[in-house]
mmCIF file of C-alpha atoms in Angstrom:
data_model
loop_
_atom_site.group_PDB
_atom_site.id
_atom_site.type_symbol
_atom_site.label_atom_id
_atom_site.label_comp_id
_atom_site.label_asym_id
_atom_site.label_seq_id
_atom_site.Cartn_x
_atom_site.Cartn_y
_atom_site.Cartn_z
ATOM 1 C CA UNK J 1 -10.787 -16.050 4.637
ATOM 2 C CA UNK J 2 -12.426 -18.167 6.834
ATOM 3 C CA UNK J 3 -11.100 -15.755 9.915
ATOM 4 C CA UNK J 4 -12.355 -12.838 10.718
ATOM 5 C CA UNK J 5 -8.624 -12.411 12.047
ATOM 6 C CA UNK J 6 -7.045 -13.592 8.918
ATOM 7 C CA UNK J 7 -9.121 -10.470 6.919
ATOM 8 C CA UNK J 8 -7.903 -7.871 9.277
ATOM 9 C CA UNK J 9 -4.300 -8.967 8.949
ATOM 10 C CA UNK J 10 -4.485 -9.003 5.392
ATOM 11 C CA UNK J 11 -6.523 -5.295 5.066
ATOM 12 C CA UNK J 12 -3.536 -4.267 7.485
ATOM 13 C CA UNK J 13 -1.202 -5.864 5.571
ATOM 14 C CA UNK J 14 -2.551 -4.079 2.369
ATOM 15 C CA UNK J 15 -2.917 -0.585 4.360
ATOM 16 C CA UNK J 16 0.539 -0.967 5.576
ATOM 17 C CA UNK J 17 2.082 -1.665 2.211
ATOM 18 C CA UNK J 18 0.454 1.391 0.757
ATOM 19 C CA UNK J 19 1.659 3.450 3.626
ATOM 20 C CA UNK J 20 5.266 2.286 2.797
ATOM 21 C CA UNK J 21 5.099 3.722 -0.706
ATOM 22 C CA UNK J 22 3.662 7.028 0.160
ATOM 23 C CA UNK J 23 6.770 7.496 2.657
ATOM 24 C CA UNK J 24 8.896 5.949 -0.245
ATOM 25 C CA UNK J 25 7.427 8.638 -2.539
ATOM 26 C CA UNK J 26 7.718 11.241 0.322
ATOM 27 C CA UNK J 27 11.421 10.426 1.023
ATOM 28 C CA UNK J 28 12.971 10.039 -2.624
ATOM 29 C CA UNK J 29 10.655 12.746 -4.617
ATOM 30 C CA UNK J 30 12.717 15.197 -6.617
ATOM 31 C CA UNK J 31 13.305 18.609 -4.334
ATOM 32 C CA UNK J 32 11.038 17.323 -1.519
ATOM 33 C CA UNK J 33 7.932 19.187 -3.275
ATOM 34 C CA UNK J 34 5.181 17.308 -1.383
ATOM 35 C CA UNK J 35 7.580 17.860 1.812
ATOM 36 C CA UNK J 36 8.627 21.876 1.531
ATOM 37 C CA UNK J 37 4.698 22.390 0.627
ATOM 38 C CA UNK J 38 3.321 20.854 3.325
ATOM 39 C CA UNK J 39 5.584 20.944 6.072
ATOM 40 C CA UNK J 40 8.223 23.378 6.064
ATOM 41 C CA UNK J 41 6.896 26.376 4.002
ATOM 42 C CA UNK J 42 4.902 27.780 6.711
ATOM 43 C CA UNK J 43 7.943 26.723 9.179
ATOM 44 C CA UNK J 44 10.836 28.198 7.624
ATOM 45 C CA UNK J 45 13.358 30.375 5.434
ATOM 46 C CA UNK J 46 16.875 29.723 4.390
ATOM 47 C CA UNK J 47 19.534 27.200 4.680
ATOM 48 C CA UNK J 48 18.362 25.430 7.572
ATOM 49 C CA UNK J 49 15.363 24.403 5.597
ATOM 50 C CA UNK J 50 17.881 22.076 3.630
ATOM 51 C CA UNK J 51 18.613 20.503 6.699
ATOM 52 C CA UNK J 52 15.001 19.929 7.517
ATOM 53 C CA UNK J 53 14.035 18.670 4.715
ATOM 54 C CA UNK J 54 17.381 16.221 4.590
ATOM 55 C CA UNK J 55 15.695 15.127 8.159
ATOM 56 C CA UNK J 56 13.114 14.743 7.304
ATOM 57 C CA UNK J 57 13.384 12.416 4.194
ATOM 58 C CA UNK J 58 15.645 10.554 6.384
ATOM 59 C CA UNK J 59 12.406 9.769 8.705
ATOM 60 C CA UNK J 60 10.001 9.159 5.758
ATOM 61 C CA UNK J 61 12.641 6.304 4.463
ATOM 62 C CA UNK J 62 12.844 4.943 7.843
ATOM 63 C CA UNK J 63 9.021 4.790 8.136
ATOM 64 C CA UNK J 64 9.342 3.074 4.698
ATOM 65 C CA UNK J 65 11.407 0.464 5.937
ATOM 66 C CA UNK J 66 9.281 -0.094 9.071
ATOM 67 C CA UNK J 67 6.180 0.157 7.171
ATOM 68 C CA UNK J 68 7.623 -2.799 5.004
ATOM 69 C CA UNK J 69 8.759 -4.770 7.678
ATOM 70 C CA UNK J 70 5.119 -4.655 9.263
ATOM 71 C CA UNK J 71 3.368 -5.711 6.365
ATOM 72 C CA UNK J 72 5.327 -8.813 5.726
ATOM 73 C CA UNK J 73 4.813 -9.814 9.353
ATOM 74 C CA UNK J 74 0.995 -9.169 9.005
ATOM 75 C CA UNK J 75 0.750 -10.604 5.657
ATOM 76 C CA UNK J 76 2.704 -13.850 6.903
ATOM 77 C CA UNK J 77 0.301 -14.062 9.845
ATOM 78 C CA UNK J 78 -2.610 -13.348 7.452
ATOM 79 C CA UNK J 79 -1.697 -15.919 4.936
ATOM 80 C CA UNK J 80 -1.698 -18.628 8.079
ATOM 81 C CA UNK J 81 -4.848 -17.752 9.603
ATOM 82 C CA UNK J 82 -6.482 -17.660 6.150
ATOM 83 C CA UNK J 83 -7.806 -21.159 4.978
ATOM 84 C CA UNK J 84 -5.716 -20.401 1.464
ATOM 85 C CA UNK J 85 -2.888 -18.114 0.721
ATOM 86 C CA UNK J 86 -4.535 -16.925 -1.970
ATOM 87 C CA UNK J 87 -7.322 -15.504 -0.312
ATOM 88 C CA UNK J 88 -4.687 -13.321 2.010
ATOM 89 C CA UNK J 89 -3.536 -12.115 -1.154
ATOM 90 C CA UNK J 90 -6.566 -10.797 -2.983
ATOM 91 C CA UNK J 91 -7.577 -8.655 0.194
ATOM 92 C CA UNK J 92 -4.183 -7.181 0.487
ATOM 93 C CA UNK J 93 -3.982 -6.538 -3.165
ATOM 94 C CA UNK J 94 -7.344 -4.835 -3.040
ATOM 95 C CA UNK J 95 -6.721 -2.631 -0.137
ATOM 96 C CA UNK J 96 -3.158 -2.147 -1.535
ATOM 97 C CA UNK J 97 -4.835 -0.946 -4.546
ATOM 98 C CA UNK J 98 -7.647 1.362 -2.994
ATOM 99 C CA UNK J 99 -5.286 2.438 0.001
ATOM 100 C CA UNK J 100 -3.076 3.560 -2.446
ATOM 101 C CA UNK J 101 -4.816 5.506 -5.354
ATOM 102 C CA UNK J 102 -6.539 7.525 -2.388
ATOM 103 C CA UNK J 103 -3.199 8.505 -0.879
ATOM 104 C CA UNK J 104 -2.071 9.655 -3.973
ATOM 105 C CA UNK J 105 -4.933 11.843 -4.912
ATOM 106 C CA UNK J 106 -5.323 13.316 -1.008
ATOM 107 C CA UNK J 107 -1.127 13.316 -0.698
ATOM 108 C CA UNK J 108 0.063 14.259 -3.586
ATOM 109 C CA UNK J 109 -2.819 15.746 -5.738
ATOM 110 C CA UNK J 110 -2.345 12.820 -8.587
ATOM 111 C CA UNK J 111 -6.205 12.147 -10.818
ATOM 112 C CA UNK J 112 -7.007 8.983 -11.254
ATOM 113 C CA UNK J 113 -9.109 8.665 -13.983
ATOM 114 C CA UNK J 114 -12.005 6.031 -14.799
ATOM 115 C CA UNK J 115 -9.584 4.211 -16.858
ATOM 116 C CA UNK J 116 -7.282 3.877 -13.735
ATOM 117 C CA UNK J 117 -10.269 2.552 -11.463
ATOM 118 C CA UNK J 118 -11.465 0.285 -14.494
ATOM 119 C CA UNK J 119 -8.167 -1.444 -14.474
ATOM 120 C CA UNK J 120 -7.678 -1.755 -11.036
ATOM 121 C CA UNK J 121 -10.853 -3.332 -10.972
ATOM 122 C CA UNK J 122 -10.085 -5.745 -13.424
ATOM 123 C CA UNK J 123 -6.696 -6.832 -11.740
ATOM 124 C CA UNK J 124 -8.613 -7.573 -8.322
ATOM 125 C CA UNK J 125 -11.874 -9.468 -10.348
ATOM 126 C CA UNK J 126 -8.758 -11.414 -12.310
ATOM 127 C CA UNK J 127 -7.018 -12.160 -9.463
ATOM 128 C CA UNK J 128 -10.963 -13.415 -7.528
ATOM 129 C CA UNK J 129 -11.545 -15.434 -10.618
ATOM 130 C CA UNK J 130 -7.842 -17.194 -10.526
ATOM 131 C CA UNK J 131 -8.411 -17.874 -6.820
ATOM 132 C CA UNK J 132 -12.556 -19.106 -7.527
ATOM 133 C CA UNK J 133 -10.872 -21.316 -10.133
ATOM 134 C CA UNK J 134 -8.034 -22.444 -8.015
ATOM 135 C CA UNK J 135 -10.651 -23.665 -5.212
ATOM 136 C CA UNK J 136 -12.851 -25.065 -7.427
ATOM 137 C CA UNK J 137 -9.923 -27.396 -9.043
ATOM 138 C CA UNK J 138 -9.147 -28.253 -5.571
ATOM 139 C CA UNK J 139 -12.609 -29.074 -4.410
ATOM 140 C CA UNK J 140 -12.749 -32.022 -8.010
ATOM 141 C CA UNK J 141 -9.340 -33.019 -7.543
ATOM 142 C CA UNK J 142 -10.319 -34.675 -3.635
ATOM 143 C CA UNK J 143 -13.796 -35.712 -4.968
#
């Protein structure tokens, strides 16, 4: 991106997208495990913690909704103030990628191993390398 606006809205747009799938993961996970450890073991005992924790997924699909809706408002703005679409979609993909793999192993305790980061690494260098060739074919095709 040309923009130094157009990079925020797309690392936003990226951060934003990862938050909606750890509140997706939060909401829908079988018996709220993440949920009862974190929040309402220390809190409570009993029936009402059903309740709760019916509450609470409630919120954490709501914030998954909202969290969606944000990102494709910041990713729309991102992909105008960017000189190519393209480029708003690498840096959202990256940050998507990165934001995500570290909520998962701070949130829910998942291991990522070396193979995990080696791939994800070779899906945002593909996607570079598709763009890079994209521009390049661009760049001969006005010449």
């Amino acid at each position: 991106c040309t923009s130094m606006s157009g990079i925020v809205l797309s690392v936003a747009s990226g951060i934003l997208a990862s938050s909606a799938s750890v509140f997706s993961k939060l909401a829908l996970e079988k018996d709220g495990n993440t949920l009862t450890h974190y929040i309402l073991q220390p809190l409570c005992n009993g029936d009402i913690c059903h309740t709760i924790l019916f509450v609470l997924r409630a919120m954490m699909f709501g914030l998954m909704l909202l969290s969606n809706s944000l990102m494709f408002t910041t990713f729309a703005k991102a992909m105008q103030r960017c000189k190519s679409s393209v480029e708003a979609v690498i840096i959202n993909s990256a940050t998507n990628l990165i934001a995500t793999a570290l909520a998962g192993m701070t949130i829910f305790g998942e291991i990522l191993s070396l193979v995990w980061w080696f791939g994800a690494s070779l899906v945002v260098i593909g996607v570079a390398i598709m763009w890079r060739d994209d521009g390049s074919s661009r760049s001969s095709k006005q010449e």
